[in-house]
Short mmCIF file of C-alpha atoms in Angstrom, two decimals:
data_model
loop_
_atom_site.label_atom_id
_atom_site.label_comp_id
_atom_site.label_asym_id
_atom_site.label_seq_id
_atom_site.Cartn_x
_atom_site.Cartn_y
_atom_site.Cartn_z
CA UNK A 27 39.01 -29.49 20.96
CA UNK A 28 35.57 -30.98 22.13
CA UNK A 29 34.79 -32.20 18.44
CA UNK A 30 37.63 -33.82 18.25
CA UNK A 31 37.71 -35.53 21.88
CA UNK A 32 33.87 -36.50 21.12
CA UNK A 33 34.79 -38.40 18.08
CA UNK A 34 37.81 -40.18 20.02
CA UNK A 35 35.90 -40.66 22.65
CA UNK A 36 32.88 -41.83 20.73
CA UNK A 37 34.89 -44.03 18.80
CA UNK A 38 36.49 -46.13 22.08
CA UNK A 39 32.78 -46.35 23.18
CA UNK A 40 32.06 -48.15 20.00
CA UNK A 41 35.66 -50.48 20.55
CA UNK A 42 33.93 -51.07 24.24
CA UNK A 43 30.27 -51.22 23.52
CA UNK A 44 29.98 -51.54 20.34
CA UNK A 45 28.68 -48.15 19.36
CA UNK A 46 28.34 -45.77 16.47
CA UNK A 47 30.21 -43.13 17.03
CA UNK A 48 29.02 -40.81 14.17
CA UNK A 49 25.66 -41.83 14.79
CA UNK A 50 25.46 -40.79 17.94
CA UNK A 51 27.20 -37.35 17.47
CA UNK A 52 24.72 -37.20 15.01
CA UNK A 53 22.00 -37.54 17.02
CA UNK A 54 23.12 -35.25 19.98
CA UNK A 55 23.79 -32.53 17.25
CA UNK A 56 20.58 -32.85 15.06
CA UNK A 57 17.99 -33.04 18.11
CA UNK A 58 20.39 -29.68 19.91
CA UNK A 59 19.33 -27.62 16.20
CA UNK A 60 15.58 -28.76 16.17
CA UNK A 61 15.60 -27.76 20.48
CA UNK A 62 17.22 -24.38 19.37
CA UNK A 63 14.65 -24.03 16.47
CA UNK A 64 11.06 -24.82 18.44
CA UNK A 65 12.89 -22.51 21.13
CA UNK A 66 13.31 -19.33 18.31
CA UNK A 67 9.87 -19.68 17.07
CA UNK A 68 8.22 -19.87 20.71
CA UNK A 69 9.82 -16.90 21.23
CA UNK A 70 9.39 -15.60 18.58
CA UNK A 71 5.14 -15.62 19.36
CA UNK A 72 5.33 -14.67 22.75
CA UNK A 73 6.93 -10.72 20.92
CA UNK A 74 4.44 -10.66 17.98
CA UNK A 75 1.58 -11.25 20.05
CA UNK A 76 -0.72 -8.77 20.80
CA UNK A 77 -1.41 -7.21 24.37
CA UNK A 78 -4.08 -9.26 25.89
CA UNK A 79 -6.71 -8.38 28.40
CA UNK A 80 -7.18 -4.74 27.25
CA UNK A 81 -11.46 -4.61 28.38
CA UNK A 82 -12.31 -5.08 31.50
CA UNK A 83 -9.40 -5.55 33.65
CA UNK A 84 -7.77 -3.02 36.16
CA UNK A 85 -4.46 -2.97 34.28
CA UNK A 86 -4.77 -3.66 30.41
CA UNK A 87 -2.89 -6.68 29.44
CA UNK A 88 -2.61 -7.99 32.74
CA UNK A 89 -5.44 -10.25 34.49
CA UNK A 90 -5.11 -10.21 38.09
CA UNK A 91 -7.01 -12.59 40.14
CA UNK A 92 -7.38 -10.75 43.01
CA UNK A 93 -8.96 -7.22 40.95
CA UNK A 94 -10.38 -9.06 37.94
CA UNK A 95 -11.83 -12.59 38.56
CA UNK A 96 -14.46 -11.26 41.17
CA UNK A 97 -13.84 -14.65 43.13
CA UNK A 98 -14.63 -15.01 46.73
CA UNK A 99 -12.16 -18.24 46.39
CA UNK A 100 -9.24 -19.71 44.66
CA UNK A 101 -11.65 -22.03 42.60
CA UNK A 102 -13.97 -19.07 41.46
CA UNK A 103 -10.56 -17.00 40.92
CA UNK A 104 -9.15 -19.88 38.22
CA UNK A 105 -12.62 -19.96 36.68
CA UNK A 106 -12.40 -16.32 35.72
CA UNK A 107 -9.63 -16.71 34.52
CA UNK A 108 -10.69 -19.22 32.25
CA UNK A 109 -13.48 -17.26 31.33
CA UNK A 110 -10.31 -14.78 29.97
CA UNK A 111 -8.94 -17.46 27.92
CA UNK A 112 -12.75 -17.52 26.01
CA UNK A 113 -12.36 -14.01 25.93
CA UNK A 114 -9.33 -13.81 24.08
CA UNK A 115 -10.02 -16.87 21.83
CA UNK A 116 -13.35 -15.03 20.57
CA UNK A 117 -10.84 -12.00 19.91
CA UNK A 118 -8.43 -14.33 17.57
CA UNK A 119 -11.54 -14.88 16.31
CA UNK A 120 -13.11 -12.06 15.38
CA UNK A 121 -9.49 -10.23 14.00
CA UNK A 122 -8.44 -13.09 11.75
CA UNK A 123 -12.06 -14.80 10.98
CA UNK A 124 -10.39 -17.84 10.22
CA UNK A 125 -11.29 -19.49 13.83
CA UNK A 126 -11.14 -19.00 17.83
CA UNK A 127 -7.58 -19.59 19.49
CA UNK A 128 -7.72 -23.02 19.82
CA UNK A 129 -4.08 -23.67 21.82
CA UNK A 130 -2.80 -22.04 24.93
CA UNK A 131 1.23 -21.53 26.30
CA UNK A 132 1.61 -20.85 29.51
CA UNK A 133 3.68 -21.19 32.73
CA UNK A 134 3.64 -24.57 34.58
CA UNK A 135 1.09 -22.62 37.52
CA UNK A 136 -1.04 -21.05 34.82
CA UNK A 137 -1.95 -24.23 33.81
CA UNK A 138 -2.29 -25.85 36.85
CA UNK A 139 -4.09 -23.03 37.85
CA UNK A 140 -6.43 -24.05 34.87
CA UNK A 141 -6.65 -27.91 35.72
CA UNK A 142 -7.93 -26.83 39.12
CA UNK A 143 -10.92 -24.51 37.55
CA UNK A 144 -12.88 -27.47 37.52
CA UNK A 145 -12.30 -29.57 40.52
CA UNK A 146 -15.30 -28.53 42.74
CA UNK A 147 -18.04 -29.63 39.90
CA UNK A 148 -20.45 -31.60 40.52
CA UNK A 149 -20.73 -32.55 37.07
CA UNK A 150 -18.20 -33.04 34.72
CA UNK A 151 -19.56 -30.17 32.94
CA UNK A 152 -15.37 -28.59 32.68
CA UNK A 153 -13.11 -30.85 31.30
CA UNK A 154 -9.83 -29.73 33.12
CA UNK A 155 -7.36 -32.59 34.13
CA UNK A 156 -4.43 -31.80 32.56
CA UNK A 157 -1.54 -33.18 33.16
CA UNK A 158 1.54 -30.95 33.99
CA UNK A 159 4.32 -31.80 34.64
CA UNK A 160 7.35 -30.10 32.29
CA UNK A 161 10.15 -32.24 33.11
CA UNK A 162 8.30 -35.30 31.31
CA UNK A 163 6.41 -33.72 28.52
CA UNK A 164 5.66 -29.90 27.72
CA UNK A 165 1.94 -30.77 26.37
CA UNK A 166 -0.61 -31.26 29.31
CA UNK A 167 -3.37 -32.15 27.59
CA UNK A 168 -6.88 -30.62 26.19
CA UNK A 169 -8.88 -27.96 28.06
CA UNK A 170 -12.72 -27.75 27.97
CA UNK A 171 -12.05 -30.51 24.66
CA UNK A 172 -11.06 -27.06 22.66
CA UNK A 173 -7.48 -25.60 24.07
CA UNK A 174 -4.56 -27.76 23.61
CA UNK A 175 -2.25 -26.29 26.54
CA UNK A 176 1.60 -26.27 26.18
CA UNK A 177 3.60 -25.60 29.54
CA UNK A 178 6.59 -23.47 28.52
CA UNK A 179 9.06 -25.38 30.40
CA UNK A 180 12.02 -22.19 30.26
CA UNK A 181 9.75 -20.27 32.24
CA UNK A 182 10.57 -19.12 35.71
CA UNK A 183 8.03 -20.92 38.05
CA UNK A 184 7.75 -17.51 40.66
CA UNK A 185 4.33 -15.13 41.04
CA UNK A 186 5.74 -12.02 39.18
CA UNK A 187 5.98 -13.84 35.83
CA UNK A 188 3.16 -16.05 35.12
CA UNK A 189 2.04 -15.51 32.11
CA UNK A 190 -0.12 -17.16 28.96
CA UNK A 191 -0.17 -17.08 25.46
CA UNK A 192 -3.48 -18.04 23.84
CA UNK A 193 -3.00 -18.35 19.73
CA UNK A 194 -4.91 -20.34 16.53
CA UNK A 195 -3.44 -22.82 14.03
CA UNK A 196 -5.74 -23.90 11.17
CA UNK A 197 -6.33 -27.21 9.53
CA UNK A 198 -4.03 -26.53 6.87
CA UNK A 199 -1.00 -24.82 6.72
CA UNK A 200 -1.67 -21.24 5.80
CA UNK A 201 -3.93 -20.61 8.70
CA UNK A 202 -1.60 -19.47 11.16
CA UNK A 203 0.10 -16.65 12.26
CA UNK A 204 3.67 -17.42 11.72
CA UNK A 205 5.31 -19.67 9.05
CA UNK A 206 8.62 -22.22 9.30
CA UNK A 207 10.03 -22.19 5.95
CA UNK A 208 12.50 -24.67 5.80
CA UNK A 209 15.13 -24.60 2.42
CA UNK A 210 17.56 -26.85 3.87
CA UNK A 211 15.54 -28.72 6.85
CA UNK A 212 18.78 -30.59 8.14
CA UNK A 213 22.18 -31.29 6.37
CA UNK A 214 24.75 -33.46 7.75
CA UNK A 215 28.38 -32.17 6.15
CA UNK A 216 31.54 -34.57 6.79
CA UNK A 217 34.65 -33.25 6.65
CA UNK A 218 38.49 -34.09 7.84
CA UNK A 219 41.04 -31.36 10.45
CA UNK A 220 43.98 -30.27 8.11
CA UNK A 221 45.86 -29.67 11.05
CA UNK A 222 45.22 -32.86 13.29
CA UNK A 223 43.45 -35.47 10.16
CA UNK A 224 41.13 -35.96 12.88
CA UNK A 225 37.16 -36.77 11.07
CA UNK A 226 35.03 -34.02 11.71
CA UNK A 227 31.20 -33.67 10.97
CA UNK A 228 28.80 -30.34 10.87
CA UNK A 229 25.01 -29.95 10.65
CA UNK A 230 23.57 -26.90 8.81
CA UNK A 231 20.15 -25.91 8.61
CA UNK A 232 18.55 -23.10 5.98
CA UNK A 233 14.60 -21.42 6.72
CA UNK A 234 13.14 -18.93 6.89
CA UNK A 235 10.63 -17.45 9.46
CA UNK A 236 7.87 -14.55 8.34
CA UNK A 237 4.62 -13.47 9.64
CA UNK A 238 1.30 -14.49 7.86
CA UNK A 239 0.94 -11.58 5.09
CA UNK A 240 -2.23 -10.53 6.07
CA UNK A 241 -1.29 -9.55 9.36
CA UNK A 242 0.80 -6.08 7.80
CA UNK A 243 -1.86 -5.50 5.14
CA UNK A 244 -2.35 -2.33 6.73
CA UNK A 245 1.45 -1.52 7.18
CA UNK A 246 2.09 1.40 4.90
CA UNK A 247 5.90 0.49 3.41
CA UNK A 248 4.04 -1.83 1.35
CA UNK A 249 5.96 -5.18 2.76
CA UNK A 250 5.09 -8.08 4.37
CA UNK A 251 6.13 -10.98 6.42
CA UNK A 252 7.70 -8.75 9.08
CA UNK A 253 8.03 -10.05 12.42
CA UNK A 254 6.70 -6.84 14.44
CA UNK A 255 6.35 -7.11 17.91
CA UNK A 256 2.97 -6.77 19.94
CA UNK A 257 0.96 -7.12 16.10
CA UNK A 258 0.19 -10.51 15.43
CA UNK A 259 -3.20 -10.82 15.91
CA UNK A 260 -3.15 -14.25 15.57
CA UNK A 261 -2.03 -14.36 19.05
CA UNK A 262 -2.63 -12.93 22.39
CA UNK A 263 0.17 -12.29 25.32
CA UNK A 264 -1.47 -12.14 29.13
CA UNK A 265 0.36 -11.12 32.14
CA UNK A 266 -1.15 -13.40 35.31
CA UNK A 267 -0.77 -11.79 38.90
CA UNK A 268 -1.73 -12.94 42.30
CA UNK A 269 -2.86 -16.75 41.47
CA UNK A 270 -2.12 -17.25 44.76
#
């Protein structure tokens, strides 16, 4: 019923405003499918990422700015958080042997803290000017010329759910922890409802989402490409506590 109503409404809009019903509905449906695919990939990265902050922190997997950063005021604590990013990027480089971590997916407050890490520097040694606004874009900018920073707009922006995930993506398609392999990227199907004879349009997509086979080299079962939780060393996930 919703689909039929949408088509009829769009046709009325075409008669009044000159809008193309099929084009408008196609844009809405295709954008929704692509958004859901992007979200599935991000959630998969969170799931398969290895827990970070395993050494030198009071609680493994968590970076507590009041305990682990050893700073006197907020900016120094934020610099400690920035150093933890460097440590995780180094760990990714040592395990993959392909390259250090070069992108960050984090909550908005963590991105703002990383941006504030250089506000008291007399010389522009730190390039931390990120544009944190997840209402307009999820890409906040490049941190220190090395890390692309993306803000997760769906993360709850509360003190007990701050996080960051550091990952590596190389220059070629094989230098990644997860592979997105579309069989049918996006296909539109036209049909007619046999009960109402209303025109129908639908979209379908077929794709595979698998892990880099090198991640499963130590798997005793011999299978490769499995998306196993807390195992993919191309990504490292950290919980962040006490930003303020």
